[in-house]
Amino acid sequence: MLRVAADDAHAFEELMRRYQNRVVGVLVHLVGKRDMAEDLAQDVFMRVYRARKRYVPASKFSTWLFTITNNVASNALRSLARRKEVNVTPATPDASGGNPIEHGALAASGLMPTRQLDKSEMSEVVRLAIETLNERQRMAVLLAKFEQLSYAEIGDIMDMTPQAIKSLLSRARANLRQVLEPYLEQGEAVKV
Amino acid sequence: MNNSSPEQHDNRLSEELVAYLDGELSHSESESVEARIRQDDRARSELQRFDRVWNALDNLERPTVGDSFTRTTIEMATVEAKKELAHETAMLPMRKRRRWIKIASLATVAALVGFATLAALMPNANRQLYVNLPVIMELDAYSEVRDIDFLRQLDQTSGDWLLAEWEDEVAPRAQALLDQSGASLRERQRYVDSLDAESQADLAGKHRRYQSLTPEMRDELTDWHTRLTNDVDAKELQEVMLAYYAWVSQADEIDQARLRSLDAAARVRRVEDMKRRADARSEWQLSPANAAALRGALDDMADDPQLERQRRKLVDDLMDKWEVPENRRDRFKLPSPRISIKMAMGSAFGDPPAEIVEYRNAIEERLIDALDEPTAGRLRGLPARDRSRRVATWLRMAMRQPQTPDVATLEKFFVSGDFTPDEQQRLLAMPTDQMLDELENMYIREFVGEGGDEREFQRMFGHGNRFGRRPWDERESRPERRGPRGPGDVDGPDGPGKPPRGERPPRSRRPDDEGPRPRGERRPVDRFPEDGLPRRPPN
């Protein structure tokens, strides 16, 4: 990033190649739509580019990058919610009562927890389970699971204390457990 | 006294367990949790359930983006850089006091614009080629295989033999693919520039095919490439993909389509099945090298005085046996040695007299000796009758392999043959068709040799009538095919298979398609049958 800040010719391309899949990966699961996620990811990188001179080396670049990602995603989701275009944040498990799969897309898909799921089915179940989380839980889960960031780093990104992140992740995992466990009941039979 | 509700207590326990799994607890907190889970079955069970669910998230699909995403974003950055430049320019008059600093700053921005322009909007018709170079380089392989699970299973099941068979071809391509996948645009440009003209033309052809694809198909290929290169086993899987493509390109279109229609596991099974069948067939397939060896052995035997004496004795013995009167024996014309050898071997399919069997055994041993060691060994392991029949069949096949003389062959024969100037003049004075007919006759006489005639040639090569001539280009041309070529190319993986790598017909033998050898290489006693004189004095 320091090379980008110094207008190093190739650094920005290199930085993009290193982080673009990670940013898009987080955004896809935050907003639920691939094309929108890519647009937002471009917005993230443009913000990075515009703010390159303000980058403070003391902070970890990935923390800075995902802070921008979180802000961009939050803005987009708020904007969408206001326009009521798409309900990109499904109801929380508690709101629907019981296992949301019984009410949601999983039920519609005809997937039954009584049989072993193949890899693509399991992937879909997990995707839908992630969608049942609220925006903050989802962000915290994605950063903890796939970026392996600490609670403190996630707190920096989401402007929350580590203790709040601890509670947030605990609730998120409890929700995920509620949704996914019926599919994992077969125990190790679920091979992926 | 603890005033928390059971629900709050559960929440705290969950938080501690989750934080423990995430490694977020201090040493003492971790010890406390560990003590708890040792004593409390419910806490232990909770911990396992949290862990299992967390691990299930590994199944979440991780989308990837391709070069087009990078490209368009850099283009956007270029516009941004231009805006910055325009802004700085507009601000200049207001900052006269620090003009020199601005100039330096402008130079930096200009350099960035220059980079962005070069990197993103490079005014170069080849930009698309550089951006998508890895995909274009292996366009066919990426189009053939788009399933990472299949590659993984294939690597485990068939990776060894695939890579062993195609290593020479695959290794440099896989390395180039790996290098270019991680290369910048400029490095890719340098790589393309470094290719020789033929490789550049090949790449240009692939680029044209890539351009003819729909944008969706191009994006799909780019996504596939990105997924593959991001895999932890990218190098191995790319090698297997290239080797598989090299192998499957040899199969006929129906087999290729059938393979593409199968899911990963069934496809791997089918590959293995095809490989097994090809291996079983190739064991008893006459390789080009062995065919050439048999023809060479036939030539040697035809010129062998000892075998010739044995042949003449055999004829005499048979005439004695069949009590042919002396005064009628000269009516039987002795065929050429080649015909005799072929007929003797053909007797393996019948029940010939012992004299012929003896002669055949002598021939058979010489023929087997000429074959490569593994093949000879396999033959010697067969029962005598099967062995003789196999050798007879192979000999017949080997003798059929030389193609009918086309115009090119006849012209080569004319040029390389030791025609006297008078003969050449006589031939050249003829109308073309007549000259070719005459050359054809001479070619046949040359092939059949002493004591032979055209009918023998026709019998030998299965031509009841005068064979047709093919034009020049038909002889050399081959249909264009996708993918790499290699030994065994004609027959494919389901066919007889290729000869072992590096194997070539022995140089001491005549090339398979050259017909009779040049006259200069004929046996020393090379005379006109009519007058018994040498055709031309030695130079």
XYZ file of C-alpha atoms in Angstrom:
731
model
C 0.000 0.000 0.000
C 2.903 2.299 0.694
C 3.990 1.786 -2.894
C 0.496 2.690 -4.061
C 0.617 5.780 -1.880
C 3.903 6.687 -3.528
C 2.268 6.280 -6.948
C 4.272 3.184 -7.750
C 3.129 2.249 -11.203
C 2.409 -1.444 -10.688
C 1.556 -1.481 -7.014
C -2.136 -0.751 -7.412
C -2.612 -3.588 -9.879
C -0.671 -5.913 -7.588
C -2.723 -4.818 -4.598
C -5.918 -5.470 -6.497
C -4.859 -8.910 -7.582
C -3.970 -9.746 -3.992
C -7.174 -8.548 -2.369
C -9.917 -8.437 -4.983
C -11.207 -11.965 -4.420
C -11.243 -11.483 -0.660
C -13.168 -8.238 -0.881
C -15.645 -9.602 -3.412
C -15.998 -12.771 -1.323
C -17.040 -10.783 1.739
C -19.316 -8.466 -0.214
C -21.137 -11.248 -2.036
C -22.216 -12.744 1.251
C -23.016 -9.371 2.737
C -25.264 -8.129 -0.044
C -26.292 -11.449 -1.523
C -25.857 -10.503 -5.170
C -22.768 -11.157 -7.253
C -23.057 -8.226 -9.650
C -23.772 -5.789 -6.875
C -20.871 -7.168 -4.877
C -18.496 -6.583 -7.776
C -19.721 -3.038 -8.219
C -19.238 -2.377 -4.528
C -15.807 -3.983 -4.624
C -14.810 -1.581 -7.376
C -16.074 1.219 -5.213
C -13.933 -0.075 -2.359
C -10.810 -0.106 -4.489
C -11.534 3.330 -5.867
C -11.857 4.626 -2.319
C -8.573 2.957 -1.486
C -6.994 4.617 -4.490
C -8.392 8.045 -3.692
C -7.367 7.756 -0.073
C -3.932 6.335 -0.775
C -2.140 9.427 0.441
C -3.983 9.298 3.733
C -3.081 5.718 4.478
C -1.371 5.423 7.851
C 1.213 2.652 7.846
C 0.656 2.042 11.537
C -2.604 0.267 10.812
C -2.746 -3.079 9.127
C -3.722 -2.648 5.490
C -6.307 -5.423 5.554
C -7.972 -3.780 8.550
C -8.138 -0.508 6.665
C -9.376 -2.221 3.520
C -12.158 -4.084 5.314
C -13.144 -0.959 7.212
C -13.775 0.647 3.842
C -15.511 -2.523 2.667
C -17.759 -2.517 5.715
C -18.650 1.151 5.215
C -19.389 0.675 1.531
C -21.529 -2.364 2.216
C -23.411 -0.705 5.055
C -24.154 2.335 2.911
C -25.367 0.173 0.076
C -27.582 -1.933 2.307
C -29.087 1.146 3.965
C -29.721 2.661 0.590
C -31.367 -0.522 -0.609
C -33.472 -0.811 2.507
C -34.685 2.754 2.084
C -35.658 2.151 -1.495
C -37.118 -1.199 -0.536
C -35.772 -2.596 -3.771
C -34.662 -5.880 -2.414
C -34.869 -7.406 0.970
C -31.235 -8.313 1.175
C -31.311 -8.854 4.911
C -33.545 -11.755 5.641
C -35.381 -11.907 8.925
C -33.387 -13.182 11.863
C -34.138 -16.670 13.077
C -35.757 -15.241 16.158
C -38.097 -13.090 14.115
C -39.565 -16.031 12.276
C -39.583 -18.338 15.221
C -38.007 -21.743 15.173
C -35.750 -22.947 12.456
C -35.872 -20.408 9.618
C -35.212 -23.130 7.104
C -38.712 -24.319 7.639
C -39.901 -20.959 6.373
C -37.280 -19.894 3.970
C -35.608 -20.801 0.804
C -34.165 -23.981 2.147
C -37.595 -25.393 2.676
C -38.519 -24.316 -0.822
C -35.482 -26.043 -2.201
C -36.768 -29.370 -0.962
C -33.560 -30.152 0.835
C -34.253 -32.530 3.620
C -31.957 -32.892 6.576
C -32.667 -36.578 6.723
C -30.367 -37.423 3.886
C -26.737 -36.821 3.241
C -26.050 -33.621 1.347
C -23.608 -33.401 -1.468
C -21.050 -30.665 -1.629
C -23.060 -28.204 -3.677
C -26.130 -28.722 -1.520
C -24.115 -28.198 1.618
C -22.623 -25.060 0.138
C -26.112 -23.758 -0.573
C -27.324 -24.606 2.909
C -24.408 -22.749 4.458
C -24.960 -19.769 2.166
C -28.576 -19.572 3.198
C -27.625 -20.011 6.826
C -25.271 -17.040 6.538
C -28.122 -15.055 5.007
C -30.205 -15.622 8.094
C -27.718 -13.568 10.121
C -28.151 -9.859 10.417
C -25.703 -7.576 8.672
C -23.367 -7.076 11.609
C -23.307 -10.738 12.562
C -22.623 -11.660 8.975
C -19.730 -9.229 8.667
C -18.204 -10.398 11.929
C -18.542 -14.058 10.919
C -17.006 -13.502 7.490
C -14.081 -11.562 8.900
C -13.470 -14.043 11.689
C -13.882 -17.152 9.576
C -12.344 -16.220 6.256
C -10.019 -13.345 7.084
C -9.066 -14.842 10.444
C -9.037 -11.429 12.041
C -8.942 -11.017 15.806
C -11.813 -9.597 17.789
C -9.828 -6.382 18.199
C -9.312 -6.053 14.440
C -12.931 -6.849 13.691
C -13.849 -4.278 16.337
C -11.703 -1.682 14.585
C -13.370 -2.435 11.296
C -16.897 -2.384 12.666
C -16.274 0.373 15.186
C -17.107 -1.853 18.123
C -15.259 -2.998 21.220
C -13.685 -6.460 21.316
C -16.147 -7.425 24.026
C -19.033 -6.419 21.775
C -17.547 -8.464 18.960
C -17.257 -11.397 21.337
C -20.968 -11.190 22.090
C -21.850 -10.564 18.478
C -19.941 -13.600 17.267
C -21.353 -15.747 20.009
C -24.910 -14.841 19.014
C -24.073 -15.301 15.343
C -22.699 -18.756 15.974
C -25.667 -19.695 18.073
C -27.920 -18.647 15.195
C -25.857 -20.558 12.680
C -25.978 -23.586 14.914
C -29.730 -23.396 15.098
C -29.976 -23.331 11.321
C -27.267 -25.755 10.384
C -27.438 -28.396 13.049
C -30.394 -30.220 11.532
C -28.216 -30.733 8.489
C -25.271 -31.841 10.558
C -27.287 -34.208 12.703
C -26.114 -37.043 10.550
C -22.795 -36.205 12.099
C -19.823 -37.238 10.073
C -22.114 -38.568 7.368
C -22.059 -35.103 5.860
C -18.971 -35.461 3.779
C -17.867 -32.559 1.694
C -24.829 -14.676 44.893
C -25.367 -15.100 41.214
C -28.470 -13.235 40.111
C -28.228 -13.996 36.383
C -31.008 -15.885 34.684
C -30.384 -19.313 33.180
C -30.553 -17.717 29.741
C -27.916 -15.147 30.630
C -25.810 -17.905 32.081
C -26.103 -19.865 28.842
C -25.148 -16.814 26.839
C -22.060 -16.252 28.914
C -21.074 -19.871 28.557
C -21.559 -19.647 24.801
C -19.444 -16.502 24.604
C -16.651 -18.116 26.558
C -16.731 -21.292 24.486
C -16.774 -19.387 21.188
C -13.967 -17.095 22.332
C -12.032 -20.167 23.440
C -12.421 -21.724 19.996
C -11.333 -18.452 18.415
C -8.240 -18.288 20.598
C -9.349 -15.007 22.091
C -9.121 -15.929 25.756
C -6.220 -15.225 28.038
C -4.198 -18.104 29.410
C -6.090 -18.211 32.702
C -9.474 -17.900 30.965
C -8.553 -20.745 28.643
C -7.557 -22.911 31.578
C -10.849 -22.129 33.224
C -12.780 -23.165 30.124
C -10.722 -26.313 29.770
C -11.423 -27.258 33.364
C -15.098 -26.646 32.740
C -15.323 -28.827 29.692
C -13.446 -31.605 31.441
C -16.007 -31.690 34.194
C -19.168 -30.605 32.455
C -20.540 -32.873 29.746
C -22.979 -30.243 28.573
C -20.246 -27.628 28.192
C -18.111 -30.133 26.282
C -21.009 -30.985 24.028
C -21.707 -27.292 23.410
C -18.104 -26.703 22.474
C -18.171 -29.564 19.981
C -21.405 -28.321 18.436
C -20.022 -24.808 17.990
C -16.881 -26.192 16.464
C -18.738 -28.452 14.078
C -20.974 -25.661 12.832
C -17.991 -23.357 12.401
C -16.219 -25.986 10.347
C -19.316 -26.398 8.198
C -18.769 -22.826 7.007
C -15.814 -24.133 5.021
C -18.429 -25.223 2.513
C -19.339 -21.658 1.748
C -18.544 -20.814 -1.815
C -15.803 -18.209 -2.219
C -16.481 -16.295 -5.383
C -13.583 -15.061 -7.448
C -13.216 -12.375 -10.046
C -11.107 -12.405 -13.142
C -8.874 -10.072 -15.069
C -11.798 -8.137 -16.453
C -12.590 -6.942 -12.947
C -9.003 -5.827 -12.418
C -8.911 -4.200 -15.819
C -12.059 -2.155 -15.416
C -11.096 -1.058 -11.918
C -7.700 0.110 -13.126
C -9.442 1.961 -15.909
C -11.539 3.703 -13.295
C -8.376 4.561 -11.392
C -6.984 6.018 -14.586
C -9.932 8.360 -14.849
C -9.417 9.247 -11.224
C -5.779 10.004 -11.831
C -6.696 12.252 -14.746
C -9.140 14.112 -12.555
C -6.438 14.609 -9.981
C -4.131 15.909 -12.665
C -6.749 18.337 -13.943
C -7.402 19.504 -10.423
C -3.748 20.090 -9.746
C -3.380 21.994 -12.993
C -6.305 24.245 -12.128
C -4.825 24.948 -8.765
C -1.408 25.914 -10.079
C -1.878 29.672 -10.517
C -3.019 29.916 -6.941
C 0.134 28.417 -5.638
C 2.854 30.284 -7.386
C 4.998 30.472 -4.301
C 5.456 26.754 -4.243
C 5.493 26.226 -7.952
C 8.507 23.974 -7.974
C 6.837 21.645 -5.508
C 3.753 21.449 -7.681
C 5.803 20.682 -10.731
C 7.355 17.772 -8.930
C 3.967 16.649 -7.719
C 2.482 16.964 -11.185
C 5.239 14.847 -12.557
C 4.252 12.133 -10.118
C 0.594 12.313 -11.055
C 1.512 12.367 -14.712
C 3.626 9.285 -14.167
C 0.654 7.561 -12.577
C -1.591 8.541 -15.428
C 1.078 7.223 -17.736
C 1.139 3.958 -15.844
C -2.611 3.700 -15.692
C -2.879 4.505 -19.354
C -0.315 1.914 -20.183
C -1.640 -0.636 -17.790
C -5.321 -0.136 -18.333
C -5.787 1.616 -21.642
C -2.686 0.496 -23.421
C -3.258 1.588 -27.006
C -2.293 -1.785 -28.207
C -4.356 -4.221 -30.167
C -2.806 -6.975 -28.112
C -3.961 -5.646 -24.779
C -6.746 -8.175 -24.530
C -4.210 -10.865 -25.323
C -1.932 -9.769 -22.485
C -4.758 -9.377 -19.988
C -6.120 -12.832 -20.700
C -2.860 -14.469 -21.701
C -2.989 -17.531 -19.415
C -6.480 -18.431 -20.584
C -5.639 -17.820 -24.233
C -2.395 -19.803 -23.997
C -4.323 -22.878 -22.877
C -7.685 -22.014 -24.351
C -8.392 -25.551 -25.485
C -7.434 -27.191 -22.219
C -9.453 -24.687 -20.197
C -12.422 -25.252 -22.481
C -12.130 -29.034 -22.253
C -11.926 -29.289 -18.474
C -13.841 -26.934 -16.235
C -14.259 -29.037 -13.148
C -11.773 -28.766 -10.326
C -13.186 -31.846 -8.606
C -12.565 -33.872 -11.725
C -8.981 -32.660 -11.894
C -8.422 -33.488 -8.272
C -9.789 -37.006 -8.651
C -7.953 -37.456 -11.925
C -4.722 -36.374 -10.282
C -5.159 -38.995 -7.576
C -6.228 -41.811 -9.877
C -4.484 -41.236 -13.177
C -2.021 -38.451 -12.499
C 1.020 -40.720 -12.514
C 0.592 -42.275 -15.922
C -0.803 -39.125 -17.506
C 2.148 -37.048 -16.427
C 4.621 -39.809 -17.217
C 3.289 -40.172 -20.746
C 3.013 -36.479 -21.493
C 5.710 -35.020 -19.301
C 7.827 -33.694 -22.143
C 4.942 -31.819 -23.590
C 3.249 -30.753 -20.407
C 6.129 -29.630 -18.192
C 7.160 -26.551 -20.188
C 3.560 -25.573 -20.861
C 2.603 -25.892 -17.208
C 5.594 -23.813 -16.193
C 4.709 -21.135 -18.730
C 1.120 -21.137 -17.534
C 2.222 -20.809 -13.933
C 4.666 -18.035 -14.747
C 2.218 -16.043 -16.819
C -0.611 -16.444 -14.337
C 1.341 -14.429 -11.832
C 2.950 -12.064 -14.308
C 2.185 -8.386 -14.753
C 0.986 -7.120 -18.124
C 4.438 -5.923 -19.020
C 5.957 -9.281 -18.173
C 3.327 -10.976 -20.286
C 4.117 -8.617 -23.122
C 7.795 -9.476 -22.833
C 6.948 -13.167 -22.772
C 4.878 -12.925 -25.943
C 7.623 -10.915 -27.617
C 10.138 -13.598 -26.700
C 8.207 -16.361 -28.437
C 9.350 -17.569 -31.816
C 7.308 -16.722 -34.888
C 5.521 -20.066 -34.993
C 4.460 -19.861 -31.356
C 3.308 -16.292 -31.840
C 1.208 -17.346 -34.816
C -0.270 -20.168 -32.758
C -1.055 -17.745 -29.951
C -2.621 -15.304 -32.389
C -4.877 -18.074 -33.677
C -5.991 -18.882 -30.153
C -6.547 -15.206 -29.493
C -8.810 -14.978 -32.527
C -10.804 -17.958 -31.276
C -10.984 -16.380 -27.839
C -12.306 -13.167 -29.369
C -14.980 -15.113 -31.186
C -16.409 -16.330 -27.862
C -19.277 -14.496 -26.236
C -18.376 -12.198 -23.332
C -20.126 -14.610 -20.975
C -18.034 -17.514 -22.210
C -14.867 -15.447 -21.891
C -15.776 -14.474 -18.345
C -16.554 -18.071 -17.528
C -13.137 -19.174 -18.735
C -11.465 -16.377 -16.828
C -13.321 -17.330 -13.664
C -12.310 -20.944 -14.150
C -8.685 -19.996 -14.609
C -8.795 -17.836 -11.498
C -10.357 -20.608 -9.451
C -7.739 -23.042 -10.604
C -4.782 -20.762 -9.976
C -6.093 -19.882 -6.520
C -6.316 -23.521 -5.523
C -3.720 -24.768 -3.064
C -2.813 -27.496 -5.540
C -2.822 -25.164 -8.529
C 0.456 -26.372 -10.016
C -0.380 -30.063 -9.848
C -3.901 -29.558 -11.118
C -2.748 -27.432 -14.032
C -0.230 -30.089 -15.017
C -2.880 -32.774 -14.846
C -5.284 -30.614 -16.839
C -2.727 -30.145 -19.610
C -1.749 -33.813 -19.616
C -5.378 -34.872 -19.696
C -6.063 -32.525 -22.563
C -3.067 -33.862 -24.472
C -4.317 -37.390 -23.911
C -7.977 -36.796 -24.633
C -7.173 -34.884 -27.813
C -6.104 -38.181 -29.297
C -9.513 -39.724 -28.721
C -12.200 -39.528 -31.329
C -14.842 -36.849 -31.011
C -17.486 -39.250 -29.761
C -15.327 -40.411 -26.888
C -14.399 -36.834 -26.086
C -18.052 -35.799 -25.996
C -18.946 -38.810 -23.876
C -16.241 -37.948 -21.389
C -17.412 -34.348 -21.192
C -20.955 -35.458 -20.412
C -19.947 -37.461 -17.328
C -19.662 -36.219 -13.781
C -16.246 -36.100 -12.172
C -16.153 -39.583 -10.684
C -17.626 -41.294 -13.749
C -15.302 -39.365 -16.022
C -12.257 -40.524 -14.106
C -13.514 -44.109 -14.214
C -14.032 -43.837 -17.958
C -10.523 -42.450 -18.452
C -9.079 -45.364 -16.541
C -11.183 -47.793 -18.520
C -10.044 -46.329 -21.821
C -6.467 -46.478 -20.672
C -6.768 -50.142 -19.675
C -8.313 -51.088 -22.996
C -5.695 -49.179 -24.955
C -2.897 -50.818 -22.988
C -4.352 -54.270 -23.591
C -4.627 -53.610 -27.308
C -1.260 -51.989 -27.706
C 0.461 -55.102 -26.386
C -0.396 -56.851 -29.622
C -0.356 -53.862 -31.882
C 2.306 -53.676 -34.516
C 4.171 -50.448 -33.887
C 5.581 -48.502 -36.839
C 9.074 -49.279 -35.567
C 8.409 -53.006 -35.497
C 6.746 -52.871 -38.918
C 9.852 -51.231 -40.294
C 11.983 -53.825 -38.529
C 10.003 -56.651 -40.140
C 10.408 -55.106 -43.577
C 14.104 -54.719 -42.933
C 14.369 -58.345 -41.863
C 12.466 -59.350 -44.972
C 14.945 -57.450 -47.138
C 17.853 -59.036 -45.359
C 16.419 -62.527 -45.711
C 15.625 -61.967 -49.379
C 19.293 -61.179 -49.902
C 20.604 -63.968 -47.707
C 22.338 -66.642 -49.825
C 22.026 -69.273 -47.129
C 18.285 -68.778 -46.857
C 18.049 -68.698 -50.620
C 19.753 -72.106 -50.774
C 17.354 -73.397 -48.170
C 14.433 -72.066 -50.218
C 15.608 -73.702 -53.423
C 16.230 -76.948 -51.580
C 12.735 -76.724 -50.136
C 11.284 -76.391 -53.642
C 13.309 -79.356 -54.852
C 12.320 -81.408 -51.820
C 8.688 -80.604 -52.358
C 8.895 -81.553 -56.012
C 10.495 -84.806 -55.003
C 7.859 -85.355 -52.410
C 5.100 -84.627 -54.866
C 6.915 -86.697 -57.497
C 7.007 -83.994 -60.109
C 8.783 -85.404 -63.133
C 12.165 -83.830 -63.890
C 11.123 -82.800 -67.351
C 8.180 -80.827 -66.008
C 9.894 -79.072 -63.134
C 11.092 -76.119 -65.219
C 7.456 -75.193 -65.771
C 7.268 -74.098 -62.142
C 8.577 -70.593 -61.863
C 10.226 -69.794 -58.556
C 8.598 -66.758 -56.962
C 10.693 -63.956 -55.550
C 12.222 -64.612 -52.127
C 9.871 -62.065 -50.560
C 6.813 -63.885 -51.848
C 8.196 -67.197 -50.681
C 8.791 -65.833 -47.209
C 5.341 -64.358 -47.014
C 3.741 -67.560 -48.259
C 5.773 -69.678 -45.871
C 4.656 -67.555 -42.955
C 1.088 -67.686 -44.243
C 1.273 -71.459 -43.985
C 0.934 -70.986 -40.241
C -2.795 -70.763 -40.830
C -2.861 -74.152 -42.526
C -1.295 -77.548 -42.071
C 1.788 -77.536 -44.283
C 4.280 -80.343 -44.762
C 7.196 -80.580 -42.341
C 9.637 -79.200 -44.950
C 7.721 -75.928 -45.148
C 7.411 -75.791 -41.374
C 11.175 -76.117 -41.096
C 11.721 -73.306 -43.602
C 9.061 -71.205 -41.849
C 10.669 -71.696 -38.454
C 13.970 -70.392 -39.782
C 12.215 -67.330 -41.197
C 10.116 -66.807 -38.118
C 13.114 -66.769 -35.836
C 14.796 -64.116 -37.956
C 11.662 -62.008 -38.018
C 11.209 -62.209 -34.256
C 14.858 -61.332 -33.710
C 14.276 -58.115 -35.620
C 11.544 -56.925 -33.263
C 12.140 -54.887 -30.168
C 12.931 -56.871 -27.074
C 9.639 -56.564 -25.189
C 7.633 -57.525 -28.250
C 9.943 -60.407 -29.098
C 9.726 -61.582 -25.510
C 5.928 -61.512 -25.553
C 5.896 -63.457 -28.806
C 8.254 -66.108 -27.530
C 5.941 -66.612 -24.606
C 3.125 -67.670 -26.922
C 2.396 -71.259 -27.982
C 4.202 -72.055 -31.249
C 1.107 -72.027 -33.415
C -0.146 -68.699 -32.049
C 3.297 -67.221 -32.355
C 3.613 -68.210 -36.008
C 0.197 -66.821 -36.824
C 0.938 -63.554 -35.031
C 4.213 -63.159 -36.923
C 2.493 -63.999 -40.218
C -0.213 -61.410 -39.578
C 2.309 -58.778 -38.612
C 4.442 -59.510 -41.631
C 1.441 -59.094 -43.897
C 0.567 -55.829 -42.180
C 4.135 -54.590 -42.377
C 4.307 -55.348 -46.085
C 1.096 -53.466 -46.672
C 2.259 -50.378 -44.926
C 4.283 -48.882 -47.771
C 1.795 -46.762 -49.612
C 1.058 -46.912 -53.289
C 3.406 -44.757 -55.249
C 1.964 -41.327 -55.737
C 3.350 -38.678 -58.020
C 5.775 -37.503 -55.368
C 7.115 -40.999 -54.848
C 7.490 -41.599 -58.559
C 9.240 -38.313 -59.090
C 11.560 -39.059 -56.203
C 12.166 -42.450 -57.734
C 13.015 -40.787 -61.020
C 15.383 -38.308 -59.409
C 17.104 -40.687 -57.030
C 17.077 -43.730 -59.259
C 20.165 -44.482 -61.278
C 18.602 -43.998 -64.678
C 20.984 -43.585 -67.520
C 20.839 -40.265 -69.368
C 19.218 -42.060 -72.288
C 16.523 -43.508 -70.068
C 15.889 -40.133 -68.545
C 15.641 -38.544 -71.978
C 13.249 -41.239 -73.130
C 11.025 -40.794 -70.095
C 11.070 -37.012 -70.268
C 10.093 -37.111 -73.926
C 6.886 -38.950 -73.056
C 3.558 -37.287 -72.331
C 3.186 -36.907 -68.564
C 0.659 -39.681 -68.085
C 2.692 -42.077 -70.137
C 5.847 -41.149 -68.312
C 4.175 -41.781 -64.961
C 2.850 -45.133 -66.182
C 6.287 -46.112 -67.306
C 7.843 -44.967 -64.055
C 5.231 -46.939 -62.173
C 6.145 -50.075 -64.084
C 9.798 -49.542 -63.380
C 9.060 -48.876 -59.726
C 7.193 -52.166 -59.454
C 9.935 -54.095 -61.207
C 12.416 -52.468 -58.921
C 10.432 -53.487 -55.860
C 9.762 -57.058 -56.921
C 13.316 -57.587 -57.971
C 14.874 -60.531 -59.674
C 12.483 -63.174 -60.838
C 9.444 -61.220 -59.780
C 6.657 -59.697 -61.767
C 3.966 -57.098 -61.375
C 1.372 -59.604 -60.251
C 3.527 -60.408 -57.293
C 3.654 -56.777 -56.362
C -0.073 -56.498 -56.704
C -0.644 -59.609 -54.663
C 1.752 -58.392 -52.080
C 0.029 -55.082 -51.646
C -3.468 -56.236 -52.406
C -3.962 -54.257 -55.604
C -5.894 -56.201 -58.191
C -5.785 -53.320 -60.600
C -3.398 -50.593 -61.377
C -3.248 -48.416 -58.295
C -4.247 -44.826 -58.485
C -1.970 -41.942 -57.890
C -2.622 -39.273 -55.390
C -1.593 -35.689 -55.882
C 1.388 -34.223 -54.130
C -0.352 -32.463 -51.344
C -2.525 -35.383 -50.368
C 0.482 -37.326 -49.335
C 1.770 -34.859 -46.810
C -1.347 -33.114 -45.666
C -3.147 -34.099 -42.492
C -6.326 -32.706 -41.111
C -5.777 -29.880 -38.711
C -6.470 -30.917 -35.188
C -6.801 -29.329 -31.855
C -4.230 -29.779 -29.252
C -0.815 -31.169 -29.092
C 0.453 -33.825 -31.391
C 2.475 -36.693 -30.265
C 3.509 -40.183 -31.041
C 0.544 -42.403 -31.508
C -1.280 -39.373 -32.779
C -3.116 -41.217 -35.491
C -4.535 -43.870 -33.303
C -5.413 -42.008 -30.166
C -5.741 -43.227 -26.631
C -8.296 -45.806 -27.585
C -6.298 -47.034 -30.510
C -3.147 -49.016 -30.648
C -1.292 -46.446 -28.660
C 1.916 -44.774 -29.456
C 5.302 -46.311 -29.467
C 7.317 -45.632 -26.375
C 8.540 -42.079 -26.161
C 11.583 -41.392 -28.215
C 11.194 -44.565 -30.174
C 11.766 -44.180 -33.873
C 12.066 -46.719 -36.622
C 15.666 -47.857 -36.782
C 17.663 -45.554 -38.968
C 19.243 -48.452 -40.717
C 15.867 -49.352 -42.157
C 14.205 -47.731 -45.036
C 11.610 -45.167 -44.144
C 8.201 -46.746 -44.183
C 6.819 -44.913 -47.143
C 9.662 -44.772 -49.535
C 8.898 -47.874 -51.551
C 11.877 -49.562 -53.064
C 15.174 -48.354 -51.844
C 17.270 -46.129 -54.042
C 19.140 -48.090 -56.568
C 22.454 -47.100 -55.170
C 21.553 -49.022 -52.032
C 20.506 -52.178 -53.751
C 22.341 -55.369 -53.422
C 25.545 -55.493 -55.475
C 24.122 -57.877 -58.029
C 21.703 -55.433 -59.513
C 21.210 -56.373 -63.081
C 18.682 -56.166 -65.783
C 16.858 -59.457 -65.793
C 16.960 -59.429 -69.587
C 20.682 -59.241 -70.194
C 22.204 -59.874 -66.775
C 24.409 -56.795 -67.115
C 24.768 -54.127 -64.539
C 22.383 -51.243 -65.220
C 25.081 -48.687 -64.906
C 28.777 -48.867 -64.318
C 29.761 -47.811 -60.818
C 30.855 -44.202 -60.548
